[in-house]
């Protein structure tokens, strides 16, 4: 199978525990290249934990996770898994962009400095080249005029768009979004979703944990409803949202739609 045919993300029987609590129970799913997968479900269903497992921000207690053909976070010898070193994990993460609920920008750095920090330090990109890329990305998210501003002087929606630009500056092959609009005032949500929509249209592979059902319906290629650590229902977003087959899905959607 060529790289172009490989799924971007493949999860097989993933299990994650926090103490006695099993948060992910035998999760298997595939995200194809260029696809937008939307994960929905109630709080505590395991959506964000699964997202964090994809880039090894959380270790897993069972199963396997691959991005393209690379096992994430571990090296396998025989049937045993050995966790990779922090340096090896950091190398894997450099190819996976992640945008969190909270913007996690460095408050003491300007918008431009926030964006060029990782490419110059982690990837060794020359500063002038990093600045040129950063300005292109800021233009793409409609914030070129804020390059010299500090995060504290931006609205939440602007900070989240900077966070997206910062993730894109690493030229990731995969973007993970963990409820990127949930911390925003309602009138700021649209500007962030608009940037994400443009990103999807450009062919970026995306896994999005979201409560924005309209976004899932319009932009998602595949929808997964999770509850209590299991995949309850999945399929075409328009079909799942319009005619859910499972009682638990219907009950959840009746509360959020």
Short mmCIF file of C-alpha atoms in Angstrom, two decimals:
data_model
loop_
_atom_site.label_atom_id
_atom_site.label_comp_id
_atom_site.label_asym_id
_atom_site.label_seq_id
_atom_site.Cartn_x
_atom_site.Cartn_y
_atom_site.Cartn_z
CA UNK A 1 0.00 0.00 0.00
CA UNK A 2 1.42 3.39 -0.97
CA UNK A 3 1.52 6.38 1.40
CA UNK A 4 -1.35 7.94 -0.57
CA UNK A 5 -3.54 4.87 0.05
CA UNK A 6 -2.71 4.49 3.75
CA UNK A 7 -5.29 5.79 6.23
CA UNK A 8 -4.01 8.90 8.00
CA UNK A 9 -5.17 7.57 11.39
CA UNK A 10 -5.88 3.98 12.34
CA UNK A 11 -7.00 3.01 15.83
CA UNK A 12 -7.35 -0.67 16.72
CA UNK A 13 -8.92 -1.76 20.02
CA UNK A 14 -7.64 1.27 21.93
CA UNK A 15 -8.11 1.14 25.71
CA UNK A 16 -7.34 3.98 28.14
CA UNK A 17 -7.73 3.87 31.92
CA UNK A 18 -7.38 6.51 34.59
CA UNK A 19 -7.01 4.42 37.73
CA UNK A 20 -10.08 2.19 38.05
CA UNK A 21 -11.99 4.21 35.44
CA UNK A 22 -11.81 2.86 31.87
CA UNK A 23 -12.33 5.95 29.71
CA UNK A 24 -11.83 4.31 26.30
CA UNK A 25 -13.19 0.79 25.85
CA UNK A 26 -11.98 -0.99 22.73
CA UNK A 27 -12.07 1.96 20.30
CA UNK A 28 -11.41 1.18 16.63
CA UNK A 29 -11.74 3.70 13.80
CA UNK A 30 -10.04 4.92 10.64
CA UNK A 31 -9.54 8.43 9.28
CA UNK A 32 -8.66 8.57 5.61
CA UNK A 33 -6.31 11.13 4.06
CA UNK A 34 -8.09 14.44 3.40
CA UNK A 35 -11.08 13.42 5.51
CA UNK A 36 -12.75 15.47 8.26
CA UNK A 37 -13.84 13.21 11.12
CA UNK A 38 -16.14 14.82 13.70
CA UNK A 39 -16.41 13.28 17.17
CA UNK A 40 -19.54 14.12 19.13
CA UNK A 41 -21.00 12.95 22.42
CA UNK A 42 -21.70 14.03 26.00
CA UNK A 43 -18.99 15.29 28.35
CA UNK A 44 -16.97 12.40 29.78
CA UNK A 45 -17.60 10.13 26.78
CA UNK A 46 -13.88 9.86 25.96
CA UNK A 47 -13.73 12.10 22.86
CA UNK A 48 -10.98 14.44 24.06
CA UNK A 49 -9.04 11.58 25.63
CA UNK A 50 -9.05 9.72 22.31
CA UNK A 51 -7.84 12.85 20.54
CA UNK A 52 -5.00 13.22 23.05
CA UNK A 53 -4.01 9.58 22.53
CA UNK A 54 -3.53 10.22 18.79
CA UNK A 55 -0.50 12.42 19.50
CA UNK A 56 0.53 10.57 22.68
CA UNK A 57 -0.39 13.34 25.09
CA UNK A 58 -2.04 10.38 26.83
CA UNK A 59 -0.53 6.91 26.89
CA UNK A 60 -2.78 3.98 26.01
CA UNK A 61 -3.36 0.83 28.04
CA UNK A 62 -4.31 -1.44 25.18
CA UNK A 63 -4.57 -1.60 21.40
CA UNK A 64 -2.59 0.31 18.79
CA UNK A 65 -2.69 3.76 17.14
CA UNK A 66 -0.99 4.59 13.84
CA UNK A 67 -0.60 7.85 11.97
CA UNK A 68 0.08 6.81 8.37
CA UNK A 69 2.18 3.68 8.90
CA UNK A 70 3.92 4.85 12.08
CA UNK A 71 2.94 3.40 15.44
CA UNK A 72 2.37 6.37 17.75
CA UNK A 73 4.19 6.54 21.06
CA UNK A 74 5.56 3.03 21.03
CA UNK A 75 7.93 0.61 19.35
CA UNK A 76 6.71 -2.95 18.93
CA UNK A 77 8.99 -5.96 19.39
CA UNK A 78 7.18 -9.23 18.99
CA UNK A 79 3.91 -8.76 20.84
CA UNK A 80 5.31 -6.25 23.35
CA UNK A 81 5.15 -2.46 23.17
CA UNK A 82 7.94 -0.24 24.46
CA UNK A 83 7.27 3.46 24.96
CA UNK A 84 9.36 5.77 22.78
CA UNK A 85 11.76 8.31 24.28
CA UNK A 86 10.49 11.89 24.78
CA UNK A 87 12.64 12.98 21.82
CA UNK A 88 11.09 10.34 19.53
CA UNK A 89 7.58 11.29 20.67
CA UNK A 90 8.36 14.97 20.03
CA UNK A 91 9.46 14.08 16.48
CA UNK A 92 6.14 12.30 15.87
CA UNK A 93 4.17 15.20 17.36
CA UNK A 94 5.88 17.68 15.03
CA UNK A 95 3.76 16.23 12.20
CA UNK A 96 0.47 16.47 14.15
CA UNK A 97 -1.04 19.88 14.80
CA UNK A 98 -3.35 20.30 17.78
CA UNK A 99 -5.68 23.13 18.74
CA UNK A 100 -7.08 23.09 22.27
CA UNK A 101 -10.18 24.60 23.93
CA UNK A 102 -7.94 27.14 25.65
CA UNK A 103 -5.63 28.88 23.24
CA UNK A 104 -2.34 28.13 25.09
CA UNK A 105 -0.53 31.04 23.46
CA UNK A 106 2.60 32.37 25.18
CA UNK A 107 1.35 35.61 26.77
CA UNK A 108 4.80 37.26 26.83
CA UNK A 109 5.31 36.77 23.06
CA UNK A 110 3.73 38.67 20.19
CA UNK A 111 1.44 36.84 17.78
CA UNK A 112 4.31 36.55 15.28
CA UNK A 113 6.75 35.26 17.91
CA UNK A 114 4.18 32.65 19.02
CA UNK A 115 3.91 31.32 15.48
CA UNK A 116 7.63 31.17 14.63
CA UNK A 117 8.72 29.66 17.98
CA UNK A 118 8.19 25.96 17.14
CA UNK A 119 9.35 25.99 13.48
CA UNK A 120 12.63 27.71 14.40
CA UNK A 121 13.31 25.76 17.60
CA UNK A 122 11.94 22.32 16.75
CA UNK A 123 12.41 22.13 12.98
CA UNK A 124 15.40 24.46 12.65
CA UNK A 125 13.67 26.71 10.11
CA UNK A 126 15.61 29.92 9.45
CA UNK A 127 14.00 32.90 11.18
CA UNK A 128 13.30 34.91 8.02
CA UNK A 129 11.67 31.93 6.31
CA UNK A 130 9.60 31.25 9.45
CA UNK A 131 8.45 34.89 9.53
CA UNK A 132 7.44 34.78 5.86
CA UNK A 133 5.40 31.61 6.44
CA UNK A 134 3.86 33.03 9.62
CA UNK A 135 2.72 36.18 7.81
CA UNK A 136 1.14 34.07 5.05
CA UNK A 137 -0.71 32.03 7.66
CA UNK A 138 -1.84 35.13 9.54
CA UNK A 139 -3.15 36.50 6.28
CA UNK A 140 -5.01 33.22 5.71
CA UNK A 141 -6.73 33.49 9.12
CA UNK A 142 -7.40 37.21 8.60
CA UNK A 143 -5.01 38.50 11.26
CA UNK A 144 -1.93 39.81 9.43
CA UNK A 145 -2.60 43.22 11.02
CA UNK A 146 -2.22 41.68 14.52
CA UNK A 147 1.31 40.25 14.02
CA UNK A 148 2.87 42.59 16.60
CA UNK A 149 0.04 42.36 19.13
CA UNK A 150 0.20 40.34 22.32
CA UNK A 151 -2.40 37.61 23.00
CA UNK A 152 -3.88 39.58 25.89
CA UNK A 153 -4.95 42.30 23.45
CA UNK A 154 -6.90 39.88 21.22
CA UNK A 155 -10.43 38.54 21.49
CA UNK A 156 -10.89 34.84 22.20
CA UNK A 157 -11.80 34.19 18.57
CA UNK A 158 -8.68 35.99 17.38
CA UNK A 159 -6.51 34.04 19.84
CA UNK A 160 -7.96 30.77 18.59
CA UNK A 161 -7.28 31.74 14.97
CA UNK A 162 -3.67 32.52 15.96
CA UNK A 163 -3.50 29.10 17.65
CA UNK A 164 -4.61 27.49 14.37
CA UNK A 165 -1.99 29.46 12.42
CA UNK A 166 0.64 28.40 14.97
CA UNK A 167 -0.26 24.72 14.52
CA UNK A 168 -0.18 25.08 10.71
CA UNK A 169 3.28 26.69 10.84
CA UNK A 170 4.71 23.23 11.59
CA UNK A 171 3.28 21.99 8.27
CA UNK A 172 1.42 19.09 9.91
CA UNK A 173 -0.05 16.23 7.93
CA UNK A 174 -2.90 15.94 10.44
CA UNK A 175 -4.81 18.50 12.52
CA UNK A 176 -6.57 17.68 15.79
CA UNK A 177 -9.16 20.10 17.21
CA UNK A 178 -10.37 19.61 20.80
CA UNK A 179 -13.63 21.58 21.07
CA UNK A 180 -11.92 24.66 19.62
CA UNK A 181 -14.98 26.92 20.01
CA UNK A 182 -16.30 25.84 23.42
CA UNK A 183 -14.43 28.58 25.34
CA UNK A 184 -15.60 31.33 22.97
CA UNK A 185 -18.44 33.79 23.24
CA UNK A 186 -21.19 32.75 20.79
CA UNK A 187 -20.58 35.68 18.43
CA UNK A 188 -16.92 34.66 18.00
CA UNK A 189 -17.56 31.02 17.12
CA UNK A 190 -18.26 31.68 13.43
CA UNK A 191 -14.88 33.24 12.68
CA UNK A 192 -13.04 30.16 13.99
CA UNK A 193 -15.33 27.68 12.21
CA UNK A 194 -14.83 29.66 8.99
CA UNK A 195 -11.05 29.16 9.21
CA UNK A 196 -11.54 25.45 9.93
CA UNK A 197 -13.89 25.16 6.95
CA UNK A 198 -11.25 26.74 4.66
CA UNK A 199 -8.70 24.30 6.04
CA UNK A 200 -10.97 21.34 5.28
CA UNK A 201 -11.54 22.63 1.75
CA UNK A 202 -7.76 22.77 1.24
CA UNK A 203 -7.60 19.00 1.84
CA UNK A 204 -6.21 18.93 5.38
CA UNK A 205 -6.98 15.73 7.31
CA UNK A 206 -8.80 16.76 10.48
CA UNK A 207 -10.18 15.08 13.61
CA UNK A 208 -12.55 17.48 15.36
CA UNK A 209 -14.17 17.06 18.76
CA UNK A 210 -17.09 19.45 18.53
CA UNK A 211 -20.50 20.49 19.83
CA UNK A 212 -21.13 22.47 16.62
CA UNK A 213 -23.58 20.17 14.85
CA UNK A 214 -24.01 22.51 11.89
CA UNK A 215 -20.25 22.40 11.27
CA UNK A 216 -20.31 18.60 11.50
CA UNK A 217 -23.19 18.44 9.03
CA UNK A 218 -21.66 20.86 6.52
CA UNK A 219 -17.95 20.09 6.74
CA UNK A 220 -17.62 16.59 8.20
CA UNK A 221 -17.04 13.58 5.96
CA UNK A 222 -17.62 11.10 8.78
CA UNK A 223 -19.30 11.42 12.18
CA UNK A 224 -18.69 9.30 15.28
CA UNK A 225 -20.99 9.47 18.31
CA UNK A 226 -19.25 8.31 21.48
CA UNK A 227 -20.76 7.65 24.90
CA UNK A 228 -19.22 6.09 28.01
CA UNK A 229 -15.98 5.26 26.21
CA UNK A 230 -17.46 3.36 23.27
CA UNK A 231 -18.44 4.17 19.68
CA UNK A 232 -22.24 4.01 19.70
CA UNK A 233 -22.96 5.06 16.13
CA UNK A 234 -21.04 6.36 13.12
CA UNK A 235 -21.61 7.22 9.49
CA UNK A 236 -22.27 10.11 7.11
CA UNK A 237 -22.88 13.19 9.31
CA UNK A 238 -26.05 14.17 7.48
CA UNK A 239 -27.51 10.68 7.92
CA UNK A 240 -26.52 10.25 11.58
CA UNK A 241 -27.75 13.74 12.54
CA UNK A 242 -30.89 13.51 10.41
CA UNK A 243 -31.92 9.94 11.19
CA UNK A 244 -29.97 8.44 14.11
CA UNK A 245 -30.41 4.69 14.45
CA UNK A 246 -29.45 4.22 18.10
CA UNK A 247 -31.58 5.31 21.06
CA UNK A 248 -28.57 6.82 22.86
CA UNK A 249 -27.73 8.91 19.78
CA UNK A 250 -31.34 10.08 19.49
CA UNK A 251 -31.45 11.06 23.17
CA UNK A 252 -28.20 13.04 22.89
CA UNK A 253 -29.19 14.82 19.67
CA UNK A 254 -32.64 15.72 21.05
CA UNK A 255 -30.82 17.76 23.71
CA UNK A 256 -28.31 19.54 21.43
CA UNK A 257 -30.15 20.09 18.14
#
